[in-house]
PDB file of C-alpha atoms in Angstrom:
ATOM      1  CA  UNK A  12       0.000   0.000   0.000  1.00 87.00           C
ATOM      2  CA  UNK A  13       1.063   3.606  -0.586  1.00 95.00           C
ATOM      3  CA  UNK A  14       1.823   5.841   2.369  1.00 97.00           C
ATOM      4  CA  UNK A  15      -0.631   8.732   2.814  1.00 97.00           C
ATOM      5  CA  UNK A  16       0.760  11.889   4.452  1.00 98.00           C
ATOM      6  CA  UNK A  17      -1.418  14.756   5.677  1.00 98.00           C
ATOM      7  CA  UNK A  18      -0.057  18.317   5.700  1.00 98.00           C
ATOM      8  CA  UNK A  19      -2.135  21.061   7.363  1.00 97.00           C
ATOM      9  CA  UNK A  20      -1.736  24.762   8.078  1.00 96.00           C
ATOM     10  CA  UNK A  21      -3.264  28.188   7.725  1.00 95.00           C
ATOM     11  CA  UNK A  22      -3.004  30.168   4.509  1.00 93.00           C
ATOM     12  CA  UNK A  23       0.468  31.607   4.042  1.00 93.00           C
ATOM     13  CA  UNK A  24       2.159  29.141   6.397  1.00 95.00           C
ATOM     14  CA  UNK A  25       4.126  27.424   3.621  1.00 95.00           C
ATOM     15  CA  UNK A  26       2.035  24.400   2.648  1.00 96.00           C
ATOM     16  CA  UNK A  27       2.391  24.742  -1.120  1.00 95.00           C
ATOM     17  CA  UNK A  28       5.751  26.496  -0.774  1.00 95.00           C
ATOM     18  CA  UNK A  29       7.153  23.302   0.731  1.00 97.00           C
ATOM     19  CA  UNK A  30       7.093  21.921  -2.839  1.00 98.00           C
ATOM     20  CA  UNK A  31       9.553  24.529  -4.141  1.00 97.00           C
ATOM     21  CA  UNK A  32      12.449  22.078  -4.532  1.00 97.00           C
ATOM     22  CA  UNK A  33      10.343  19.615  -6.548  1.00 98.00           C
ATOM     23  CA  UNK A  34      10.453  21.789  -9.681  1.00 97.00           C
ATOM     24  CA  UNK A  35      11.726  19.770 -12.642  1.00 95.00           C
ATOM     25  CA  UNK A  36      11.918  16.560 -10.584  1.00 97.00           C
ATOM     26  CA  UNK A  37      10.306  13.635 -12.419  1.00 96.00           C
ATOM     27  CA  UNK A  38       9.844  11.804  -9.111  1.00 97.00           C
ATOM     28  CA  UNK A  39       7.042  14.241  -8.267  1.00 98.00           C
ATOM     29  CA  UNK A  40       3.565  14.877  -9.671  1.00 98.00           C
ATOM     30  CA  UNK A  41       1.089  17.496  -8.491  1.00 98.00           C
ATOM     31  CA  UNK A  42      -2.698  17.233  -8.580  1.00 98.00           C
ATOM     32  CA  UNK A  43      -4.132  20.729  -8.133  1.00 97.00           C
ATOM     33  CA  UNK A  44      -7.704  20.722  -6.841  1.00 97.00           C
ATOM     34  CA  UNK A  45      -7.804  24.501  -7.345  1.00 95.00           C
ATOM     35  CA  UNK A  46      -6.424  25.788 -10.617  1.00 91.00           C
ATOM     36  CA  UNK A  47      -4.235  28.498  -9.119  1.00 91.00           C
ATOM     37  CA  UNK A  48      -0.558  29.413  -9.676  1.00 92.00           C
ATOM     38  CA  UNK A  49       2.119  27.978  -7.433  1.00 93.00           C
ATOM     39  CA  UNK A  50       3.822  30.435  -5.016  1.00 94.00           C
ATOM     40  CA  UNK A  51       7.245  29.963  -6.627  1.00 95.00           C
ATOM     41  CA  UNK A  52       8.843  29.897 -10.079  1.00 96.00           C
ATOM     42  CA  UNK A  53       8.949  26.721 -12.112  1.00 95.00           C
ATOM     43  CA  UNK A  54       6.635  23.824 -12.889  1.00 95.00           C
ATOM     44  CA  UNK A  55       5.809  20.495 -11.306  1.00 97.00           C
ATOM     45  CA  UNK A  56       4.263  18.072 -13.762  1.00 97.00           C
ATOM     46  CA  UNK A  57       0.723  17.075 -13.002  1.00 97.00           C
ATOM     47  CA  UNK A  58      -2.940  17.825 -13.469  1.00 97.00           C
ATOM     48  CA  UNK A  59      -5.883  19.957 -12.317  1.00 97.00           C
ATOM     49  CA  UNK A  60      -8.985  18.094 -11.117  1.00 97.00           C
ATOM     50  CA  UNK A  61     -11.573  18.078  -8.340  1.00 96.00           C
ATOM     51  CA  UNK A  62     -13.223  14.884  -9.583  1.00 96.00           C
ATOM     52  CA  UNK A  63     -12.677  11.968  -7.208  1.00 96.00           C
ATOM     53  CA  UNK A  64     -12.782   9.262  -9.874  1.00 97.00           C
ATOM     54  CA  UNK A  65     -10.323  11.083 -12.104  1.00 98.00           C
ATOM     55  CA  UNK A  66      -7.968  11.709  -9.187  1.00 98.00           C
ATOM     56  CA  UNK A  67      -8.000   8.007  -8.336  1.00 98.00           C
ATOM     57  CA  UNK A  68      -7.130   7.164 -11.945  1.00 98.00           C
ATOM     58  CA  UNK A  69      -4.300   9.713 -11.930  1.00 98.00           C
ATOM     59  CA  UNK A  70      -2.887   8.265  -8.703  1.00 98.00           C
ATOM     60  CA  UNK A  71      -2.607   4.885 -10.407  1.00 97.00           C
ATOM     61  CA  UNK A  72      -1.418   6.204 -13.788  1.00 96.00           C
ATOM     62  CA  UNK A  73       1.283   8.488 -12.394  1.00 97.00           C
ATOM     63  CA  UNK A  74       4.817   7.196 -12.844  1.00 96.00           C
ATOM     64  CA  UNK A  75       6.133   9.505 -10.132  1.00 97.00           C
ATOM     65  CA  UNK A  76       7.082   8.060  -6.754  1.00 97.00           C
ATOM     66  CA  UNK A  77       5.524  11.041  -4.962  1.00 98.00           C
ATOM     67  CA  UNK A  78       2.131  12.576  -5.695  1.00 98.00           C
ATOM     68  CA  UNK A  79       0.809  15.702  -3.998  1.00 98.00           C
ATOM     69  CA  UNK A  80      -2.904  16.551  -3.860  1.00 98.00           C
ATOM     70  CA  UNK A  81      -2.758  20.293  -3.191  1.00 97.00           C
ATOM     71  CA  UNK A  82      -5.755  22.026  -1.592  1.00 95.00           C
ATOM     72  CA  UNK A  83      -7.319  18.590  -0.958  1.00 95.00           C
ATOM     73  CA  UNK A  84      -9.824  20.164   1.429  1.00 92.00           C
ATOM     74  CA  UNK A  85     -11.481  21.838  -1.545  1.00 94.00           C
ATOM     75  CA  UNK A  86     -12.614  18.431  -2.727  1.00 94.00           C
ATOM     76  CA  UNK A  87     -15.012  18.702   0.193  1.00 91.00           C
ATOM     77  CA  UNK A  88     -15.779  22.402  -0.314  1.00 88.00           C
ATOM     78  CA  UNK A  89     -16.332  22.164  -4.069  1.00 91.00           C
ATOM     79  CA  UNK A  90     -18.690  19.216  -3.741  1.00 88.00           C
ATOM     80  CA  UNK A  91     -20.694  21.048  -1.079  1.00 82.00           C
ATOM     81  CA  UNK A  92     -20.880  24.335  -3.014  1.00 85.00           C
ATOM     82  CA  UNK A  93     -21.838  22.603  -6.264  1.00 84.00           C
ATOM     83  CA  UNK A  94     -24.624  20.524  -4.752  1.00 76.00           C
ATOM     84  CA  UNK A  95     -26.009  22.138  -1.585  1.00 69.00           C
ATOM     85  CA  UNK A  96     -28.492  24.422  -3.357  1.00 65.00           C
ATOM     86  CA  UNK A  97     -30.129  21.478  -5.124  1.00 68.00           C
ATOM     87  CA  UNK A  98     -30.025  19.154  -2.129  1.00 65.00           C
ATOM     88  CA  UNK A  99     -33.098  20.722  -0.567  1.00 58.00           C
ATOM     89  CA  UNK A 100     -33.634  20.606   3.195  1.00 59.00           C
ATOM     90  CA  UNK A 101     -33.802  17.946   5.865  1.00 60.00           C
ATOM     91  CA  UNK A 102     -32.944  14.515   4.517  1.00 70.00           C
ATOM     92  CA  UNK A 103     -31.519  16.012   1.316  1.00 70.00           C
ATOM     93  CA  UNK A 104     -28.847  17.945   3.170  1.00 72.00           C
ATOM     94  CA  UNK A 105     -28.111  14.974   5.423  1.00 73.00           C
ATOM     95  CA  UNK A 106     -27.659  12.794   2.335  1.00 81.00           C
ATOM     96  CA  UNK A 107     -25.277  15.350   0.825  1.00 84.00           C
ATOM     97  CA  UNK A 108     -23.125  15.388   3.958  1.00 82.00           C
ATOM     98  CA  UNK A 109     -23.053  11.584   3.875  1.00 83.00           C
ATOM     99  CA  UNK A 110     -21.913  11.674   0.259  1.00 86.00           C
ATOM    100  CA  UNK A 111     -19.202  14.213   1.040  1.00 86.00           C
ATOM    101  CA  UNK A 112     -17.926  12.073   3.888  1.00 85.00           C
ATOM    102  CA  UNK A 113     -18.090   8.879   1.850  1.00 90.00           C
ATOM    103  CA  UNK A 114     -16.144  10.338  -1.078  1.00 91.00           C
ATOM    104  CA  UNK A 115     -13.331  11.767   1.027  1.00 92.00           C
ATOM    105  CA  UNK A 116     -13.045   8.631   3.189  1.00 92.00           C
ATOM    106  CA  UNK A 117     -12.994   6.460   0.069  1.00 95.00           C
ATOM    107  CA  UNK A 118     -10.167   8.511  -1.434  1.00 96.00           C
ATOM    108  CA  UNK A 119      -7.948   8.036   1.615  1.00 96.00           C
ATOM    109  CA  UNK A 120      -8.819   4.335   1.694  1.00 96.00           C
ATOM    110  CA  UNK A 121      -7.988   4.097  -2.007  1.00 97.00           C
ATOM    111  CA  UNK A 122      -4.549   5.614  -1.401  1.00 97.00           C
ATOM    112  CA  UNK A 123      -3.875   3.178   1.417  1.00 95.00           C
ATOM    113  CA  UNK A 124      -5.065   0.041  -0.363  1.00 96.00           C
ATOM    114  CA  UNK A 125      -4.911   0.516  -4.149  1.00 97.00           C
ATOM    115  CA  UNK A 126      -2.001   2.857  -4.951  1.00 97.00           C
ATOM    116  CA  UNK A 127       1.340   1.018  -5.433  1.00 96.00           C
ATOM    117  CA  UNK A 128       3.395   0.490  -2.287  1.00 94.00           C
ATOM    118  CA  UNK A 129       6.447   2.412  -3.538  1.00 95.00           C
ATOM    119  CA  UNK A 130       4.488   5.674  -3.706  1.00 97.00           C
ATOM    120  CA  UNK A 131       3.890   8.398  -1.118  1.00 98.00           C
ATOM    121  CA  UNK A 132       0.755  10.522  -1.487  1.00 98.00           C
ATOM    122  CA  UNK A 133       0.685  13.881   0.275  1.00 98.00           C
ATOM    123  CA  UNK A 134      -2.674  15.557   0.947  1.00 98.00           C
ATOM    124  CA  UNK A 135      -2.476  19.286   1.729  1.00 97.00           C
ATOM    125  CA  UNK A 136      -5.359  20.863   3.660  1.00 96.00           C
ATOM    126  CA  UNK A 137      -6.154  24.032   5.577  1.00 95.00           C
ATOM    127  CA  UNK A 138      -6.561  23.865   9.343  1.00 94.00           C
ATOM    128  CA  UNK A 139      -9.233  25.108  11.739  1.00 91.00           C
ATOM    129  CA  UNK A 140      -9.923  25.195  15.471  1.00 88.00           C
ATOM    130  CA  UNK A 141     -12.840  23.247  16.929  1.00 78.00           C
ATOM    131  CA  UNK A 142     -14.981  24.245  19.910  1.00 78.00           C
ATOM    132  CA  UNK A 143     -12.303  22.965  22.298  1.00 80.00           C
ATOM    133  CA  UNK A 144      -9.582  25.046  20.686  1.00 82.00           C
ATOM    134  CA  UNK A 145      -7.980  21.978  19.126  1.00 85.00           C
ATOM    135  CA  UNK A 146      -6.408  22.528  15.711  1.00 91.00           C
ATOM    136  CA  UNK A 147      -7.295  19.982  13.049  1.00 89.00           C
ATOM    137  CA  UNK A 148      -7.875  19.648   9.281  1.00 92.00           C
ATOM    138  CA  UNK A 149     -10.642  21.913   7.991  1.00 90.00           C
ATOM    139  CA  UNK A 150     -13.774  20.091   6.802  1.00 87.00           C
ATOM    140  CA  UNK A 151     -17.484  20.807   6.318  1.00 80.00           C
ATOM    141  CA  UNK A 152     -20.127  19.362   8.598  1.00 66.00           C
ATOM    142  CA  UNK A 153     -19.701  17.058  11.572  1.00 68.00           C
ATOM    143  CA  UNK A 154     -19.705  13.729   9.746  1.00 62.00           C
ATOM    144  CA  UNK A 155     -15.993  13.716   8.867  1.00 66.00           C
ATOM    145  CA  UNK A 156     -15.055  15.111  12.280  1.00 70.00           C
ATOM    146  CA  UNK A 157     -17.205  12.919  14.517  1.00 71.00           C
ATOM    147  CA  UNK A 158     -17.599   9.720  12.503  1.00 69.00           C
ATOM    148  CA  UNK A 159     -14.362   9.557  10.505  1.00 75.00           C
ATOM    149  CA  UNK A 160     -11.673  11.730  12.168  1.00 82.00           C
ATOM    150  CA  UNK A 161      -9.648  12.555   9.041  1.00 89.00           C
ATOM    151  CA  UNK A 162      -6.295  12.845  10.826  1.00 91.00           C
ATOM    152  CA  UNK A 163      -6.831   9.430  12.383  1.00 90.00           C
ATOM    153  CA  UNK A 164      -6.507   7.843   8.944  1.00 92.00           C
ATOM    154  CA  UNK A 165      -2.902   9.024   8.651  1.00 96.00           C
ATOM    155  CA  UNK A 166       0.211   7.814  10.484  1.00 96.00           C
ATOM    156  CA  UNK A 167       2.071  10.983   9.454  1.00 98.00           C
ATOM    157  CA  UNK A 168       0.483  14.407   9.948  1.00 98.00           C
ATOM    158  CA  UNK A 169       2.658  17.516   9.605  1.00 97.00           C
ATOM    159  CA  UNK A 170       1.605  21.041  10.473  1.00 97.00           C
ATOM    160  CA  UNK A 171       3.029  24.128   8.775  1.00 97.00           C
ATOM    161  CA  UNK A 172       3.948  27.051  11.045  1.00 96.00           C
ATOM    162  CA  UNK A 173       6.119  30.153  10.932  1.00 95.00           C
ATOM    163  CA  UNK A 174       8.468  30.646  13.865  1.00 94.00           C
ATOM    164  CA  UNK A 175      10.921  33.560  14.109  1.00 93.00           C
ATOM    165  CA  UNK A 176      10.329  34.222  10.429  1.00 92.00           C
ATOM    166  CA  UNK A 177      11.182  30.653   9.402  1.00 95.00           C
ATOM    167  CA  UNK A 178       8.717  28.250   7.783  1.00 95.00           C
ATOM    168  CA  UNK A 179       8.678  24.870   9.518  1.00 97.00           C
ATOM    169  CA  UNK A 180       6.919  21.514   9.660  1.00 97.00           C
ATOM    170  CA  UNK A 181       5.803  20.384  13.134  1.00 97.00           C
ATOM    171  CA  UNK A 182       6.270  16.616  13.445  1.00 97.00           C
ATOM    172  CA  UNK A 183       4.535  15.846  16.773  1.00 96.00           C
ATOM    173  CA  UNK A 184       1.454  17.152  18.581  1.00 93.00           C
ATOM    174  CA  UNK A 185       1.984  20.435  20.412  1.00 88.00           C
ATOM    175  CA  UNK A 186      -0.025  23.518  21.474  1.00 82.00           C
ATOM    176  CA  UNK A 187      -3.351  21.738  20.924  1.00 84.00           C
ATOM    177  CA  UNK A 188      -2.593  21.043  17.254  1.00 89.00           C
ATOM    178  CA  UNK A 189      -2.650  17.629  15.638  1.00 91.00           C
ATOM    179  CA  UNK A 190       0.747  16.536  14.316  1.00 95.00           C
ATOM    180  CA  UNK A 191       2.223  13.069  14.499  1.00 97.00           C
ATOM    181  CA  UNK A 192       4.880  10.795  13.058  1.00 97.00           C
ATOM    182  CA  UNK A 193       6.435   7.431  13.979  1.00 97.00           C
ATOM    183  CA  UNK A 194       9.030   7.400  16.765  1.00 96.00           C
ATOM    184  CA  UNK A 195      12.422   8.370  15.420  1.00 96.00           C
ATOM    185  CA  UNK A 196      11.321   9.239  11.876  1.00 98.00           C
ATOM    186  CA  UNK A 197      12.277  12.901  12.304  1.00 97.00           C
ATOM    187  CA  UNK A 198      15.135  14.279  14.361  1.00 92.00           C
ATOM    188  CA  UNK A 199      13.181  16.989  16.157  1.00 93.00           C
ATOM    189  CA  UNK A 200       9.814  18.536  16.909  1.00 96.00           C
ATOM    190  CA  UNK A 201      10.257  20.851  13.935  1.00 96.00           C
ATOM    191  CA  UNK A 202      12.064  20.550  10.611  1.00 97.00           C
ATOM    192  CA  UNK A 203      12.469  22.841   7.605  1.00 97.00           C
ATOM    193  CA  UNK A 204       9.323  22.848   5.464  1.00 96.00           C
ATOM    194  CA  UNK A 205      11.031  21.198   2.501  1.00 98.00           C
ATOM    195  CA  UNK A 206       8.937  18.246   1.332  1.00 98.00           C
ATOM    196  CA  UNK A 207      12.039  16.539  -0.084  1.00 98.00           C
ATOM    197  CA  UNK A 208      13.313  16.185   3.482  1.00 97.00           C
ATOM    198  CA  UNK A 209       9.994  14.616   4.441  1.00 98.00           C
ATOM    199  CA  UNK A 210      10.183  12.137   1.585  1.00 98.00           C
ATOM    200  CA  UNK A 211      13.750  11.135   2.460  1.00 97.00           C
ATOM    201  CA  UNK A 212      12.847  10.612   6.126  1.00 97.00           C
ATOM    202  CA  UNK A 213       9.864   8.437   5.215  1.00 98.00           C
ATOM    203  CA  UNK A 214      11.715   6.318   2.651  1.00 97.00           C
ATOM    204  CA  UNK A 215      14.703   5.846   4.952  1.00 97.00           C
ATOM    205  CA  UNK A 216      12.480   4.947   7.916  1.00 97.00           C
ATOM    206  CA  UNK A 217      10.446   2.355   6.014  1.00 96.00           C
ATOM    207  CA  UNK A 218      13.435   1.261   3.889  1.00 95.00           C
ATOM    208  CA  UNK A 219      11.574   2.108   0.680  1.00 92.00           C
ATOM    209  CA  UNK A 220      14.545   3.488  -1.292  1.00 77.00           C
ATOM    210  CA  UNK A 221      13.932   5.921  -4.144  1.00 64.00           C
ATOM    211  CA  UNK A 222      15.716   9.033  -2.859  1.00 59.00           C
ATOM    212  CA  UNK A 223      18.712   8.784  -5.172  1.00 56.00           C
ATOM    213  CA  UNK A 224      17.471  11.604  -7.403  1.00 50.00           C
ATOM    214  CA  UNK A 225      17.039  13.909  -4.395  1.00 51.00           C
ATOM    215  CA  UNK A 226      20.576  13.181  -3.203  1.00 51.00           C
ATOM    216  CA  UNK A 227      21.951  14.041  -6.653  1.00 47.00           C
ATOM    217  CA  UNK A 228      20.244  17.422  -6.645  1.00 46.00           C
ATOM    218  CA  UNK A 229      21.206  18.487  -3.125  1.00 48.00           C
TER     219      UNK A 229
END
């Protein structure tokens, strides 16, 4: 099975910017849910889609060892905005929320069970605070939060922050925010927000190989 990685953070905290060193690297593909420019120069090969079935096909068809689904939370938002006005009230809205939850859950399950085992799939989402002040991935409705717990479907969850003017990934839970990674995968609580460093740590930890191209370009 492929390894799913969740990356969360507020706007401007460096989520997409963490991909800056993937430009021109054939080991990386980018699926953009929103068709917006990247916050750095250069191009990462990939596609634009917010269709779940197409994204699943792209995950299988991609020859890259690493695939990023940027703005993955907008899969939820776009489906809600496109369908809520026609859903009606009462049971119609409840059915729509069920569909939203089912589709997103199925995508993560698909990554974990159907995508080849030598691949890492990174899902980038915005964050939000719940009623308890806990920071978690941003979703719509209570179904994903209460019945699914999105972050619970990932072994690796990294949070983007800015500290003393430096963009960082947080590797373990702190300050009420969800972050987690296996014991010893990362050297510290925070690391530079360079996704190539994340890939290398994951492949080294699980003895997956495949970081030779990164080492050549460093």
